GROMACS .gro file of C-alpha atoms in nm:
model
   72
    1MET     CA    1   2.307   1.232  -1.136
    2ASN     CA    2   2.123   0.913  -1.045
    3ALA     CA    3   1.747   0.893  -1.011
    4PRO     CA    4   1.619   0.783  -0.671
    5PRO     CA    5   1.552   0.408  -0.651
    6HIS     CA    6   1.198   0.284  -0.708
    7GLU     CA    7   1.008  -0.040  -0.650
    8THR     CA    8   0.741  -0.187  -0.876
    9LEU     CA    9   0.456  -0.370  -0.707
   10LEU     CA   10   0.086  -0.448  -0.750
   11VAL     CA   11  -0.167  -0.232  -0.569
   12ASN     CA   12  -0.526  -0.350  -0.605
   13GLY     CA   13  -0.423  -0.548  -0.913
   14GLU     CA   14  -0.255  -0.253  -1.087
   15THR     CA   15   0.119  -0.210  -1.137
   16ARG     CA   16   0.255   0.088  -0.943
   17THR     CA   17   0.604   0.227  -0.921
   18LEU     CA   18   0.679   0.380  -0.582
   19PRO     CA   19   0.988   0.526  -0.420
   20ALA     CA   20   1.205   0.265  -0.250
   21GLY     CA   21   1.126   0.246   0.119
   22SER     CA   22   0.756   0.322   0.075
   23THR     CA   23   0.535   0.187   0.350
   24VAL     CA   24   0.183   0.048   0.359
   25ASP     CA   25   0.080   0.378   0.520
   26ASP     CA   26   0.222   0.571   0.220
   27VAL     CA   27   0.020   0.365  -0.027
   28VAL     CA   28  -0.302   0.387   0.173
   29ALA     CA   29  -0.263   0.766   0.170
   30LEU     CA   30  -0.236   0.754  -0.211
   31VAL     CA   31  -0.532   0.528  -0.285
   32ALA     CA   32  -0.777   0.593  -0.002
   33PRO     CA   33  -0.843   0.959   0.081
   34VAL     CA   34  -1.073   0.855   0.368
   35ARG     CA   35  -0.884   0.632   0.608
   36THR     CA   36  -1.177   0.487   0.800
   37GLY     CA   37  -1.316   0.146   0.714
   38ILE     CA   38  -0.992   0.038   0.543
   39ALA     CA   39  -0.833  -0.306   0.555
   40VAL     CA   40  -0.498  -0.391   0.398
   41ALA     CA   41  -0.354  -0.725   0.289
   42LEU     CA   42   0.010  -0.760   0.189
   43ASN     CA   43   0.089  -1.074  -0.008
   44GLY     CA   44  -0.229  -1.230   0.129
   45ASP     CA   45  -0.169  -1.142   0.495
   46VAL     CA   46  -0.382  -0.880   0.673
   47ILE     CA   47  -0.168  -0.600   0.813
   48PRO     CA   48  -0.300  -0.433   1.131
   49ARG     CA   49  -0.342  -0.056   1.103
   50SER     CA   50  -0.086  -0.006   1.382
   51ALA     CA   51   0.178  -0.174   1.161
   52TRP     CA   52   0.115   0.030   0.843
   53PRO     CA   53   0.381   0.298   0.909
   54ALA     CA   54   0.651   0.039   0.987
   55THR     CA   55   0.568  -0.210   0.708
   56THR     CA   56   0.804  -0.138   0.419
   57LEU     CA   57   0.712  -0.259   0.071
   58ALA     CA   58   0.947  -0.438  -0.169
   59ALA     CA   59   0.953  -0.499  -0.542
   60GLY     CA   60   0.701  -0.764  -0.643
   61ASP     CA   61   0.479  -0.723  -0.336
   62GLN     CA   62   0.102  -0.747  -0.383
   63LEU     CA   63  -0.097  -0.501  -0.177
   64GLU     CA   64  -0.476  -0.494  -0.155
   65VAL     CA   65  -0.638  -0.187  -0.001
   66LEU     CA   66  -1.003  -0.263   0.070
   67THR     CA   67  -1.277  -0.030   0.187
   68ALA     CA   68  -1.587  -0.133   0.376
   69ALA     CA   69  -1.911  -0.081   0.187
   70GLN     CA   70  -2.258  -0.053   0.328
   71GLY     CA   71  -2.547  -0.200   0.146
   72GLY     CA   72  -2.843  -0.417   0.174
   0.00000   0.00000   0.00000
């Protein structure tokens, strides 16, 4: 029996192995329990929130999930 295919990519500078076909939305759900104030960049390009569910990740991609911080 074959294991399901996986992709290795960088998420916030850390290597992650995810199921093949994972989307930006899937990764955001893993790394950011609160989904407000989140911005995502894929390979240096900002991905609009409306595109997260349809943006599929591939091996070698670099994803940055950033949260807004308040301060002064």
